[in-house]
Amino acid sequence: LKEKHKILHRLLQNSTS
Amino acid sequence: PEDPYCPYPTSLLHIEELCDSIVRSHRDTSQFRLEELQALRWKLFSREELHAYQSKSVDEMWQHCAVRLTEAVQYVVEFAKRIPGFRGLGQNDQITLLKTGSMEVVLVRMSRCFNTENSTVFFDGKFGSTELFKSLGCGDLMVAVFDFAHSVCALRLTEQQMALFSSLVLINPDRPCLEDRGRVHRMRRDLEVCLSHMLRRDNQESLQHKLYQKVSVLQSLCSLHVEKLHWFSQRYPLIVHSVFPPLYKELFT
């Protein structure tokens, strides 16, 4: 799932500051 | 009573803290401030501007709307990340919840940008009717989306109520392919307690049932959107592949 949703995965990884 | 399986106690203090945190998250990740939208609600597109939109080719307008929708989705992703417990979920489950939930929350949030007095929505800095989207070739979808916005506006939700409802739309334990359904369910249960606590405080408990009724409409709107996208990408496969926002393609194709 992460493979197919690289961008969403990256957005989720970014900090929420 | 303390629930041994619940990662955090469901005491009233906790519920109020959870409510405040979700309301803050909603406010901090709203694409447009309510005051801004109120101030601009009579700023309509001119006849010439409307004509310019209607003269766009179908692929131009689809690309334009895909970009705008993707911007809105990114605010929803930020909202999700700030919902207590969400980042504690497995990464696959976070993706699964957002895969369908992001568009649903965008549609809920769209009612903030809607003026029921003249059935216009805030888009590209001004308010326009369904006519604005004529060149998309998706009249039925746009009418359905506008009708949904009307029905949500009719509930006159406060920002706090909308924040809670948005979190409930997102934290949906019924989504297919969830790896830890139980954890999502527990999160969801606390959010439901928050909503009923808030509605009881606001003396609007009848709203709960009306809000839950919206969920099925949201799901049909999302399927109609994907259906239209399928129709469009069959006609313009290269356009979708080459110029549509990558995040949009990840979520919807």
PDB file of C-alpha atoms in Angstrom:
ATOM      1  CA  LEU A   1       0.000   0.000   0.000  1.00  0.00           C
ATOM      2  CA  LYS A   2       2.850   2.388   0.816  1.00  0.00           C
ATOM      3  CA  GLU A   3       4.426   1.515  -2.508  1.00  0.00           C
ATOM      4  CA  LYS A   4       1.329   2.588  -4.393  1.00  0.00           C
ATOM      5  CA  HIS A   5       0.832   5.713  -2.293  1.00  0.00           C
ATOM      6  CA  LYS A   6       4.322   7.171  -2.083  1.00  0.00           C
ATOM      7  CA  ILE A   7       3.187  10.810  -1.985  1.00  0.00           C
ATOM      8  CA  LEU A   8       0.473  10.270   0.594  1.00  0.00           C
ATOM      9  CA  HIS A   9       2.938   8.238   2.647  1.00  0.00           C
ATOM     10  CA  ARG A  10       5.486  11.052   2.478  1.00  0.00           C
ATOM     11  CA  LEU A  11       2.881  13.661   3.482  1.00  0.00           C
ATOM     12  CA  LEU A  12       1.980  11.493   6.469  1.00  0.00           C
ATOM     13  CA  GLN A  13       5.619  11.214   7.458  1.00  0.00           C
ATOM     14  CA  ASN A  14       6.183  14.986   7.431  1.00  0.00           C
ATOM     15  CA  SER A  15       6.013  16.580  10.877  1.00  0.00           C
ATOM     16  CA  THR A  16       2.853  18.516  11.763  1.00  0.00           C
ATOM     17  CA  SER A  17       4.745  21.635  12.862  1.00  0.00           C
TER      18      SER A  17
ATOM     19  CA  PRO B   1     -15.555   2.965  33.911  1.00  0.00           C
ATOM     20  CA  GLU B   2     -12.001   2.413  32.699  1.00  0.00           C
ATOM     21  CA  ASP B   3     -11.873   0.133  29.692  1.00  0.00           C
ATOM     22  CA  PRO B   4      -8.747  -2.039  30.002  1.00  0.00           C
ATOM     23  CA  TYR B   5      -8.523  -2.449  26.242  1.00  0.00           C
ATOM     24  CA  CYS B   6      -8.923   1.220  25.445  1.00  0.00           C
ATOM     25  CA  PRO B   7      -5.526   2.878  24.986  1.00  0.00           C
ATOM     26  CA  TYR B   8      -6.786   5.880  26.908  1.00  0.00           C
ATOM     27  CA  PRO B   9      -9.470   6.326  29.565  1.00  0.00           C
ATOM     28  CA  THR B  10     -12.857   7.666  28.415  1.00  0.00           C
ATOM     29  CA  SER B  11     -13.240  10.015  31.396  1.00  0.00           C
ATOM     30  CA  LEU B  12     -15.146  13.241  30.793  1.00  0.00           C
ATOM     31  CA  LEU B  13     -11.947  15.251  31.146  1.00  0.00           C
ATOM     32  CA  HIS B  14     -10.355  13.141  28.438  1.00  0.00           C
ATOM     33  CA  ILE B  15     -13.383  13.527  26.181  1.00  0.00           C
ATOM     34  CA  GLU B  16     -13.340  17.306  26.549  1.00  0.00           C
ATOM     35  CA  GLU B  17      -9.603  17.399  25.851  1.00  0.00           C
ATOM     36  CA  LEU B  18     -10.160  15.224  22.787  1.00  0.00           C
ATOM     37  CA  CYS B  19     -12.945  17.538  21.606  1.00  0.00           C
ATOM     38  CA  ASP B  20     -10.747  20.623  22.027  1.00  0.00           C
ATOM     39  CA  SER B  21      -7.861  18.966  20.233  1.00  0.00           C
ATOM     40  CA  ILE B  22      -9.992  18.024  17.225  1.00  0.00           C
ATOM     41  CA  VAL B  23     -11.557  21.467  17.045  1.00  0.00           C
ATOM     42  CA  ARG B  24      -8.063  23.001  17.116  1.00  0.00           C
ATOM     43  CA  SER B  25      -6.877  20.605  14.418  1.00  0.00           C
ATOM     44  CA  HIS B  26      -9.838  21.533  12.219  1.00  0.00           C
ATOM     45  CA  ARG B  27      -9.240  25.241  12.668  1.00  0.00           C
ATOM     46  CA  ASP B  28      -5.497  24.931  12.085  1.00  0.00           C
ATOM     47  CA  THR B  29      -5.987  22.958   8.867  1.00  0.00           C
ATOM     48  CA  SER B  30      -8.913  24.812   7.331  1.00  0.00           C
ATOM     49  CA  GLN B  31      -8.056  25.987   3.831  1.00  0.00           C
ATOM     50  CA  PHE B  32     -10.221  29.091   4.183  1.00  0.00           C
ATOM     51  CA  ARG B  33     -11.123  30.977   7.344  1.00  0.00           C
ATOM     52  CA  LEU B  34     -14.857  31.331   7.913  1.00  0.00           C
ATOM     53  CA  GLU B  35     -14.608  35.114   8.262  1.00  0.00           C
ATOM     54  CA  GLU B  36     -12.843  35.296   4.902  1.00  0.00           C
ATOM     55  CA  LEU B  37     -15.576  33.254   3.235  1.00  0.00           C
ATOM     56  CA  GLN B  38     -18.312  35.333   4.849  1.00  0.00           C
ATOM     57  CA  ALA B  39     -16.677  38.550   3.667  1.00  0.00           C
ATOM     58  CA  LEU B  40     -16.385  37.275   0.102  1.00  0.00           C
ATOM     59  CA  ARG B  41     -19.771  35.607  -0.214  1.00  0.00           C
ATOM     60  CA  TRP B  42     -21.159  38.231  -2.573  1.00  0.00           C
ATOM     61  CA  LYS B  43     -18.046  38.361  -4.735  1.00  0.00           C
ATOM     62  CA  LEU B  44     -19.404  36.527  -7.763  1.00  0.00           C
ATOM     63  CA  PHE B  45     -17.774  35.728 -11.093  1.00  0.00           C
ATOM     64  CA  SER B  46     -18.629  38.214 -13.832  1.00  0.00           C
ATOM     65  CA  ARG B  47     -20.363  37.097 -17.025  1.00  0.00           C
ATOM     66  CA  GLU B  48     -17.044  37.303 -18.835  1.00  0.00           C
ATOM     67  CA  GLU B  49     -15.219  35.257 -16.211  1.00  0.00           C
ATOM     68  CA  LEU B  50     -17.993  32.664 -16.297  1.00  0.00           C
ATOM     69  CA  HIS B  51     -17.735  32.529 -20.062  1.00  0.00           C
ATOM     70  CA  ALA B  52     -13.963  31.995 -19.778  1.00  0.00           C
ATOM     71  CA  TYR B  53     -14.504  28.921 -17.590  1.00  0.00           C
ATOM     72  CA  GLN B  54     -17.214  27.593 -19.855  1.00  0.00           C
ATOM     73  CA  SER B  55     -14.924  28.013 -22.870  1.00  0.00           C
ATOM     74  CA  LYS B  56     -12.213  25.835 -21.390  1.00  0.00           C
ATOM     75  CA  SER B  57     -11.832  22.442 -23.039  1.00  0.00           C
ATOM     76  CA  VAL B  58     -13.020  19.482 -21.009  1.00  0.00           C
ATOM     77  CA  ASP B  59      -9.468  18.341 -20.319  1.00  0.00           C
ATOM     78  CA  GLU B  60      -8.358  21.835 -19.273  1.00  0.00           C
ATOM     79  CA  MET B  61     -11.223  22.114 -16.793  1.00  0.00           C
ATOM     80  CA  TRP B  62     -10.695  18.603 -15.460  1.00  0.00           C
ATOM     81  CA  GLN B  63      -7.036  19.311 -14.857  1.00  0.00           C
ATOM     82  CA  HIS B  64      -7.853  22.624 -13.194  1.00  0.00           C
ATOM     83  CA  CYS B  65     -10.385  21.018 -10.855  1.00  0.00           C
ATOM     84  CA  ALA B  66      -8.071  18.093 -10.111  1.00  0.00           C
ATOM     85  CA  VAL B  67      -5.440  20.592  -8.963  1.00  0.00           C
ATOM     86  CA  ARG B  68      -7.929  22.453  -6.755  1.00  0.00           C
ATOM     87  CA  LEU B  69      -9.275  19.223  -5.301  1.00  0.00           C
ATOM     88  CA  THR B  70      -5.750  17.991  -4.566  1.00  0.00           C
ATOM     89  CA  GLU B  71      -4.985  21.214  -2.682  1.00  0.00           C
ATOM     90  CA  ALA B  72      -8.074  20.678  -0.532  1.00  0.00           C
ATOM     91  CA  VAL B  73      -7.116  17.028   0.076  1.00  0.00           C
ATOM     92  CA  GLN B  74      -3.707  18.066   1.375  1.00  0.00           C
ATOM     93  CA  TYR B  75      -5.360  20.194   4.076  1.00  0.00           C
ATOM     94  CA  VAL B  76      -7.430  17.159   5.036  1.00  0.00           C
ATOM     95  CA  VAL B  77      -4.278  15.022   5.295  1.00  0.00           C
ATOM     96  CA  GLU B  78      -2.899  17.597   7.733  1.00  0.00           C
ATOM     97  CA  PHE B  79      -6.170  17.488   9.665  1.00  0.00           C
ATOM     98  CA  ALA B  80      -5.951  13.694   9.911  1.00  0.00           C
ATOM     99  CA  LYS B  81      -2.384  13.821  11.206  1.00  0.00           C
ATOM    100  CA  ARG B  82      -3.515  16.060  14.068  1.00  0.00           C
ATOM    101  CA  ILE B  83      -6.373  13.807  15.190  1.00  0.00           C
ATOM    102  CA  PRO B  84      -5.186  12.257  18.485  1.00  0.00           C
ATOM    103  CA  GLY B  85      -4.338   8.607  17.916  1.00  0.00           C
ATOM    104  CA  PHE B  86      -4.231   8.818  14.130  1.00  0.00           C
ATOM    105  CA  ARG B  87      -0.443   8.786  13.903  1.00  0.00           C
ATOM    106  CA  GLY B  88      -0.454   5.895  16.334  1.00  0.00           C
ATOM    107  CA  LEU B  89      -2.177   3.789  13.696  1.00  0.00           C
ATOM    108  CA  GLY B  90      -0.154   1.651  11.320  1.00  0.00           C
ATOM    109  CA  GLN B  91       1.019   3.497   8.218  1.00  0.00           C
ATOM    110  CA  ASN B  92      -1.063   1.285   5.953  1.00  0.00           C
ATOM    111  CA  ASP B  93      -4.176   2.012   7.996  1.00  0.00           C
ATOM    112  CA  GLN B  94      -3.478   5.746   7.893  1.00  0.00           C
ATOM    113  CA  ILE B  95      -3.318   5.478   4.084  1.00  0.00           C
ATOM    114  CA  THR B  96      -6.434   3.293   3.927  1.00  0.00           C
ATOM    115  CA  LEU B  97      -8.478   5.760   5.997  1.00  0.00           C
ATOM    116  CA  LEU B  98      -7.349   8.711   3.884  1.00  0.00           C
ATOM    117  CA  LYS B  99      -7.694   6.885   0.583  1.00  0.00           C
ATOM    118  CA  THR B 100     -11.482   7.255   0.684  1.00  0.00           C
ATOM    119  CA  GLY B 101     -11.982   9.510   3.673  1.00  0.00           C
ATOM    120  CA  SER B 102     -10.048  12.486   2.322  1.00  0.00           C
ATOM    121  CA  MET B 103     -12.549  13.231  -0.453  1.00  0.00           C
ATOM    122  CA  GLU B 104     -15.453  12.765   1.945  1.00  0.00           C
ATOM    123  CA  VAL B 105     -14.008  15.331   4.358  1.00  0.00           C
ATOM    124  CA  VAL B 106     -13.352  17.712   1.451  1.00  0.00           C
ATOM    125  CA  LEU B 107     -17.059  17.457   0.579  1.00  0.00           C
ATOM    126  CA  VAL B 108     -18.075  18.093   4.195  1.00  0.00           C
ATOM    127  CA  ARG B 109     -15.747  21.081   4.377  1.00  0.00           C
ATOM    128  CA  MET B 110     -17.087  22.389   1.082  1.00  0.00           C
ATOM    129  CA  SER B 111     -20.329  23.311   2.828  1.00  0.00           C
ATOM    130  CA  ARG B 112     -18.355  25.994   4.672  1.00  0.00           C
ATOM    131  CA  CYS B 113     -17.580  27.519   1.283  1.00  0.00           C
ATOM    132  CA  PHE B 114     -21.185  27.395   0.082  1.00  0.00           C
ATOM    133  CA  ASN B 115     -23.740  30.217  -0.069  1.00  0.00           C
ATOM    134  CA  THR B 116     -27.223  28.704   0.107  1.00  0.00           C
ATOM    135  CA  GLU B 117     -28.903  32.009  -0.775  1.00  0.00           C
ATOM    136  CA  ASN B 118     -27.723  31.826  -4.379  1.00  0.00           C
ATOM    137  CA  SER B 119     -26.356  28.272  -4.548  1.00  0.00           C
ATOM    138  CA  THR B 120     -22.790  29.311  -5.218  1.00  0.00           C
ATOM    139  CA  VAL B 121     -19.516  27.836  -4.020  1.00  0.00           C
ATOM    140  CA  PHE B 122     -16.168  29.499  -3.333  1.00  0.00           C
ATOM    141  CA  PHE B 123     -13.746  28.547  -6.105  1.00  0.00           C
ATOM    142  CA  ASP B 124     -10.645  30.303  -7.382  1.00  0.00           C
ATOM    143  CA  GLY B 125     -11.256  33.287  -5.090  1.00  0.00           C
ATOM    144  CA  LYS B 126     -14.890  34.017  -5.960  1.00  0.00           C
ATOM    145  CA  PHE B 127     -18.319  32.410  -5.710  1.00  0.00           C
ATOM    146  CA  GLY B 128     -19.802  30.592  -8.681  1.00  0.00           C
ATOM    147  CA  SER B 129     -22.767  28.334  -9.469  1.00  0.00           C
ATOM    148  CA  THR B 130     -22.791  24.899 -11.095  1.00  0.00           C
ATOM    149  CA  GLU B 131     -22.652  26.798 -14.406  1.00  0.00           C
ATOM    150  CA  LEU B 132     -19.000  27.510 -13.643  1.00  0.00           C
ATOM    151  CA  PHE B 133     -18.223  23.797 -14.030  1.00  0.00           C
ATOM    152  CA  LYS B 134     -20.180  23.230 -17.220  1.00  0.00           C
ATOM    153  CA  SER B 135     -17.136  22.328 -19.330  1.00  0.00           C
ATOM    154  CA  LEU B 136     -16.335  19.386 -17.021  1.00  0.00           C
ATOM    155  CA  GLY B 137     -19.159  17.479 -18.651  1.00  0.00           C
ATOM    156  CA  CYS B 138     -20.290  16.200 -15.232  1.00  0.00           C
ATOM    157  CA  GLY B 139     -23.553  18.048 -14.679  1.00  0.00           C
ATOM    158  CA  ASP B 140     -25.108  15.296 -12.561  1.00  0.00           C
ATOM    159  CA  LEU B 141     -22.082  15.074 -10.279  1.00  0.00           C
ATOM    160  CA  MET B 142     -21.953  18.834  -9.745  1.00  0.00           C
ATOM    161  CA  VAL B 143     -25.686  19.058  -9.030  1.00  0.00           C
ATOM    162  CA  ALA B 144     -25.351  16.199  -6.535  1.00  0.00           C
ATOM    163  CA  VAL B 145     -22.377  17.893  -4.857  1.00  0.00           C
ATOM    164  CA  PHE B 146     -24.229  21.218  -4.638  1.00  0.00           C
ATOM    165  CA  ASP B 147     -27.326  19.485  -3.263  1.00  0.00           C
ATOM    166  CA  PHE B 148     -25.177  17.818  -0.619  1.00  0.00           C
ATOM    167  CA  ALA B 149     -23.639  21.176   0.336  1.00  0.00           C
ATOM    168  CA  HIS B 150     -27.158  22.609   0.673  1.00  0.00           C
ATOM    169  CA  SER B 151     -28.221  19.760   2.948  1.00  0.00           C
ATOM    170  CA  VAL B 152     -25.159  20.126   5.191  1.00  0.00           C
ATOM    171  CA  CYS B 153     -25.598  23.896   5.361  1.00  0.00           C
ATOM    172  CA  ALA B 154     -29.228  23.346   6.402  1.00  0.00           C
ATOM    173  CA  LEU B 155     -27.915  21.656   9.581  1.00  0.00           C
ATOM    174  CA  ARG B 156     -26.181  24.948  10.508  1.00  0.00           C
ATOM    175  CA  LEU B 157     -23.223  23.156  12.056  1.00  0.00           C
ATOM    176  CA  THR B 158     -20.903  25.146  14.249  1.00  0.00           C
ATOM    177  CA  GLU B 159     -17.214  24.893  13.400  1.00  0.00           C
ATOM    178  CA  GLN B 160     -16.790  22.661  16.444  1.00  0.00           C
ATOM    179  CA  GLN B 161     -19.549  20.310  15.291  1.00  0.00           C
ATOM    180  CA  MET B 162     -18.089  20.223  11.776  1.00  0.00           C
ATOM    181  CA  ALA B 163     -14.658  19.397  13.218  1.00  0.00           C
ATOM    182  CA  LEU B 164     -16.074  16.410  15.111  1.00  0.00           C
ATOM    183  CA  PHE B 165     -18.172  15.233  12.192  1.00  0.00           C
ATOM    184  CA  SER B 166     -15.146  15.451   9.869  1.00  0.00           C
ATOM    185  CA  SER B 167     -13.086  13.324  12.249  1.00  0.00           C
ATOM    186  CA  LEU B 168     -15.886  10.756  12.396  1.00  0.00           C
ATOM    187  CA  VAL B 169     -16.099  10.631   8.592  1.00  0.00           C
ATOM    188  CA  LEU B 170     -12.371   9.949   8.494  1.00  0.00           C
ATOM    189  CA  ILE B 171     -12.006   7.441  11.354  1.00  0.00           C
ATOM    190  CA  ASN B 172     -14.197   4.795   9.803  1.00  0.00           C
ATOM    191  CA  PRO B 173     -13.581   1.223  11.013  1.00  0.00           C
ATOM    192  CA  ASP B 174     -15.661  -0.167   8.141  1.00  0.00           C
ATOM    193  CA  ARG B 175     -13.120   0.761   5.477  1.00  0.00           C
ATOM    194  CA  PRO B 176     -11.955  -2.365   3.630  1.00  0.00           C
ATOM    195  CA  CYS B 177      -8.390  -3.656   4.127  1.00  0.00           C
ATOM    196  CA  LEU B 178      -7.802  -2.166   7.585  1.00  0.00           C
ATOM    197  CA  GLU B 179      -5.086  -4.104   9.403  1.00  0.00           C
ATOM    198  CA  ASP B 180      -6.050  -3.101  12.944  1.00  0.00           C
ATOM    199  CA  ARG B 181      -9.793  -2.596  12.717  1.00  0.00           C
ATOM    200  CA  GLY B 182     -10.141  -2.849  16.492  1.00  0.00           C
ATOM    201  CA  ARG B 183      -7.910   0.122  17.123  1.00  0.00           C
ATOM    202  CA  VAL B 184      -9.736   2.245  14.557  1.00  0.00           C
ATOM    203  CA  HIS B 185     -13.002   1.161  16.146  1.00  0.00           C
ATOM    204  CA  ARG B 186     -11.821   2.262  19.605  1.00  0.00           C
ATOM    205  CA  MET B 187     -10.726   5.629  18.227  1.00  0.00           C
ATOM    206  CA  ARG B 188     -14.078   5.958  16.523  1.00  0.00           C
ATOM    207  CA  ARG B 189     -15.953   5.153  19.733  1.00  0.00           C
ATOM    208  CA  ASP B 190     -14.246   7.980  21.596  1.00  0.00           C
ATOM    209  CA  LEU B 191     -15.039  10.384  18.761  1.00  0.00           C
ATOM    210  CA  GLU B 192     -18.701   9.325  18.899  1.00  0.00           C
ATOM    211  CA  VAL B 193     -18.702   9.976  22.642  1.00  0.00           C
ATOM    212  CA  CYS B 194     -17.166  13.394  21.916  1.00  0.00           C
ATOM    213  CA  LEU B 195     -19.837  14.234  19.359  1.00  0.00           C
ATOM    214  CA  SER B 196     -22.747  13.207  21.559  1.00  0.00           C
ATOM    215  CA  HIS B 197     -21.174  15.046  24.498  1.00  0.00           C
ATOM    216  CA  MET B 198     -20.843  18.174  22.349  1.00  0.00           C
ATOM    217  CA  LEU B 199     -24.361  17.926  20.930  1.00  0.00           C
ATOM    218  CA  ARG B 200     -25.788  17.389  24.427  1.00  0.00           C
ATOM    219  CA  ARG B 201     -23.894  20.483  25.582  1.00  0.00           C
ATOM    220  CA  ASP B 202     -25.289  22.418  22.585  1.00  0.00           C
ATOM    221  CA  ASN B 203     -28.769  21.012  23.184  1.00  0.00           C
ATOM    222  CA  GLN B 204     -28.821  19.605  19.608  1.00  0.00           C
ATOM    223  CA  GLU B 205     -28.863  15.858  20.116  1.00  0.00           C
ATOM    224  CA  SER B 206     -31.225  15.385  17.160  1.00  0.00           C
ATOM    225  CA  LEU B 207     -28.297  16.405  14.927  1.00  0.00           C
ATOM    226  CA  GLN B 208     -26.439  13.152  15.566  1.00  0.00           C
ATOM    227  CA  HIS B 209     -28.829  11.016  13.559  1.00  0.00           C
ATOM    228  CA  LYS B 210     -28.969  13.577  10.723  1.00  0.00           C
ATOM    229  CA  LEU B 211     -25.174  13.663  10.548  1.00  0.00           C
ATOM    230  CA  TYR B 212     -24.869   9.893  10.359  1.00  0.00           C
ATOM    231  CA  GLN B 213     -27.407   9.902   7.527  1.00  0.00           C
ATOM    232  CA  LYS B 214     -25.003  12.086   5.520  1.00  0.00           C
ATOM    233  CA  VAL B 215     -22.354   9.371   5.442  1.00  0.00           C
ATOM    234  CA  SER B 216     -24.132   7.241   2.820  1.00  0.00           C
ATOM    235  CA  VAL B 217     -24.650  10.299   0.590  1.00  0.00           C
ATOM    236  CA  LEU B 218     -20.943  11.081   0.918  1.00  0.00           C
ATOM    237  CA  GLN B 219     -20.038   7.587  -0.202  1.00  0.00           C
ATOM    238  CA  SER B 220     -22.279   7.788  -3.269  1.00  0.00           C
ATOM    239  CA  LEU B 221     -20.776  11.169  -4.224  1.00  0.00           C
ATOM    240  CA  CYS B 222     -17.292   9.712  -3.975  1.00  0.00           C
ATOM    241  CA  SER B 223     -18.191   6.748  -6.162  1.00  0.00           C
ATOM    242  CA  LEU B 224     -19.791   9.087  -8.702  1.00  0.00           C
ATOM    243  CA  HIS B 225     -16.571  11.128  -8.758  1.00  0.00           C
ATOM    244  CA  VAL B 226     -14.479   8.010  -9.416  1.00  0.00           C
ATOM    245  CA  GLU B 227     -16.967   6.929 -12.092  1.00  0.00           C
ATOM    246  CA  LYS B 228     -16.625  10.310 -13.836  1.00  0.00           C
ATOM    247  CA  LEU B 229     -12.843  10.120 -13.557  1.00  0.00           C
ATOM    248  CA  HIS B 230     -12.950   6.686 -15.197  1.00  0.00           C
ATOM    249  CA  TRP B 231     -15.093   8.115 -18.014  1.00  0.00           C
ATOM    250  CA  PHE B 232     -12.665  11.014 -18.447  1.00  0.00           C
ATOM    251  CA  SER B 233      -9.468   8.965 -18.282  1.00  0.00           C
ATOM    252  CA  GLN B 234     -10.729   6.653 -20.989  1.00  0.00           C
ATOM    253  CA  ARG B 235     -11.054   9.665 -23.291  1.00  0.00           C
ATOM    254  CA  TYR B 236      -7.889  11.469 -22.181  1.00  0.00           C
ATOM    255  CA  PRO B 237      -5.524   8.821 -20.785  1.00  0.00           C
ATOM    256  CA  LEU B 238      -2.412  10.873 -21.557  1.00  0.00           C
ATOM    257  CA  ILE B 239      -3.791  13.968 -19.825  1.00  0.00           C
ATOM    258  CA  VAL B 240      -4.455  12.059 -16.608  1.00  0.00           C
ATOM    259  CA  HIS B 241      -1.085  10.353 -16.781  1.00  0.00           C
ATOM    260  CA  SER B 242       1.019  13.377 -17.632  1.00  0.00           C
ATOM    261  CA  VAL B 243      -0.564  16.481 -16.101  1.00  0.00           C
ATOM    262  CA  PHE B 244      -2.884  15.415 -13.292  1.00  0.00           C
ATOM    263  CA  PRO B 245      -1.477  15.928  -9.794  1.00  0.00           C
ATOM    264  CA  PRO B 246       0.323  12.753  -8.650  1.00  0.00           C
ATOM    265  CA  LEU B 247      -1.502  12.720  -5.304  1.00  0.00           C
ATOM    266  CA  TYR B 248      -4.853  12.881  -7.127  1.00  0.00           C
ATOM    267  CA  LYS B 249      -3.831   9.887  -9.261  1.00  0.00           C
ATOM    268  CA  GLU B 250      -2.695   7.952  -6.178  1.00  0.00           C
ATOM    269  CA  LEU B 251      -6.001   8.471  -4.411  1.00  0.00           C
ATOM    270  CA  PHE B 252      -8.525   8.205  -7.211  1.00  0.00           C
ATOM    271  CA  THR B 253      -7.172   6.133 -10.081  1.00  0.00           C
TER     272      THR B 253
END
